[in-house]
Amino acid sequence: MESIWLEYAWALLILIGLEGLLSADNALVLAVIAKHLPEDQKKRAINYGILMAFVFRFGALFAISFIANVWQIQAIGAAYLLYLGLKHVIKAKFGKENEKVHEEEEKEARGKGFWPTVGKIALADLAFAIDSILAAVALALGLPDSPLGNFGGMDAGKFIVVVLGGIAGLILIKFAATWFVALLAKRPALETTAYAIVAWVGVKLAIITLAHEDIGVLDHHFPHSTVWTLIFYGVLIAIALLGWFAPSKETVQEKGS
């Protein structure tokens, strides 16, 4: 029993760290959307927008708890997370980042009133939340069943992990964004690392889908086996370490000059 809760705690820590890394860009966009407002309205707009997104996210979380075990949803989620993660990783490695994104967001924000800005912030945060919720559900579904029973169509322990991850995402966007932005400035490779982890979580969800009773490509117990658990967390830790110790562009340029 203790080993189950230890695995739950470990999964929650990983999810909070992933939410933190992915929330940095989200927070920047939210700040840009509200940039045109007077200083006294700017903070209020972001606070109201995040509060609205908080309600929307909980609505999405409760809906997901009822459909999380439907294999078609798992398959769509796996494909989406793989697409999202690999697209960013490939773009970071072989493509050029669009440096005008934040400028375009700022231009779109100009001329907007207070409440339209609040609505735009809430919708933007909700859009960002979709990715993190799917990643959280994929991560949670790989956990063993808890003794807490079910909530809707999902194990209650797994649902709690997803909810706590969603709450952590909003808290980190609101209060820890500055720290993560500074961290990404020092270690820009961490952004790509976060998306690599998203893709790897997509692989995990694909494994769960293939092991579903209605699919049967893999053994139903394989996603919860010791072998797969060791493989998953081993690769996850390796990705995180590679991202943390990867040299920045400035370091590479200094060595090349």
PDB file of C-alpha atoms in Angstrom, residues 11 18 44 49 53 55 64 76 86 89 102 106 108 120 129 142 151 158 177 179 181 236 239 243:
ATOM      1  CA  ALA A  11       3.715  11.174 -10.356  1.00  0.00           C
ATOM      2  CA  LEU A  18       5.851  19.720 -16.017  1.00  0.00           C
ATOM      3  CA  ARG A  44      -7.101  42.775 -11.868  1.00  0.00           C
ATOM      4  CA  GLY A  49      -9.149  35.908 -16.170  1.00  0.00           C
ATOM      5  CA  ALA A  53     -10.211  29.837 -16.318  1.00  0.00           C
ATOM      6  CA  VAL A  55     -13.847  27.437 -13.180  1.00  0.00           C
ATOM      7  CA  ILE A  64     -12.632  14.108 -18.429  1.00  0.00           C
ATOM      8  CA  ILE A  76      -7.063  10.846 -29.610  1.00  0.00           C
ATOM      9  CA  LEU A  86       7.124  16.212 -31.505  1.00  0.00           C
ATOM     10  CA  VAL A  89      10.856  19.378 -30.556  1.00  0.00           C
ATOM     11  CA  HIS A 102       4.370  38.122 -28.754  1.00  0.00           C
ATOM     12  CA  GLU A 106       0.279  42.677 -28.244  1.00  0.00           C
ATOM     13  CA  GLU A 108      -4.300  42.206 -31.119  1.00  0.00           C
ATOM     14  CA  LYS A 120      -9.520  36.804 -23.766  1.00  0.00           C
ATOM     15  CA  ALA A 129      -5.046  24.051 -19.953  1.00  0.00           C
ATOM     16  CA  GLY A 142      -0.609   4.794 -15.817  1.00  0.00           C
ATOM     17  CA  PHE A 151     -15.200   9.000  -9.328  1.00  0.00           C
ATOM     18  CA  LYS A 158      -6.019   9.258 -10.177  1.00  0.00           C
ATOM     19  CA  ALA A 177       5.792  32.648 -13.718  1.00  0.00           C
ATOM     20  CA  TRP A 179      10.863  32.487 -11.713  1.00  0.00           C
ATOM     21  CA  VAL A 181      10.713  32.792 -17.194  1.00  0.00           C
ATOM     22  CA  LEU A 236      11.486  10.504 -18.264  1.00  0.00           C
ATOM     23  CA  ILE A 239      14.945  13.520 -20.802  1.00  0.00           C
ATOM     24  CA  GLY A 243      17.340  19.231 -20.799  1.00  0.00           C
TER      25      GLY A 243
END
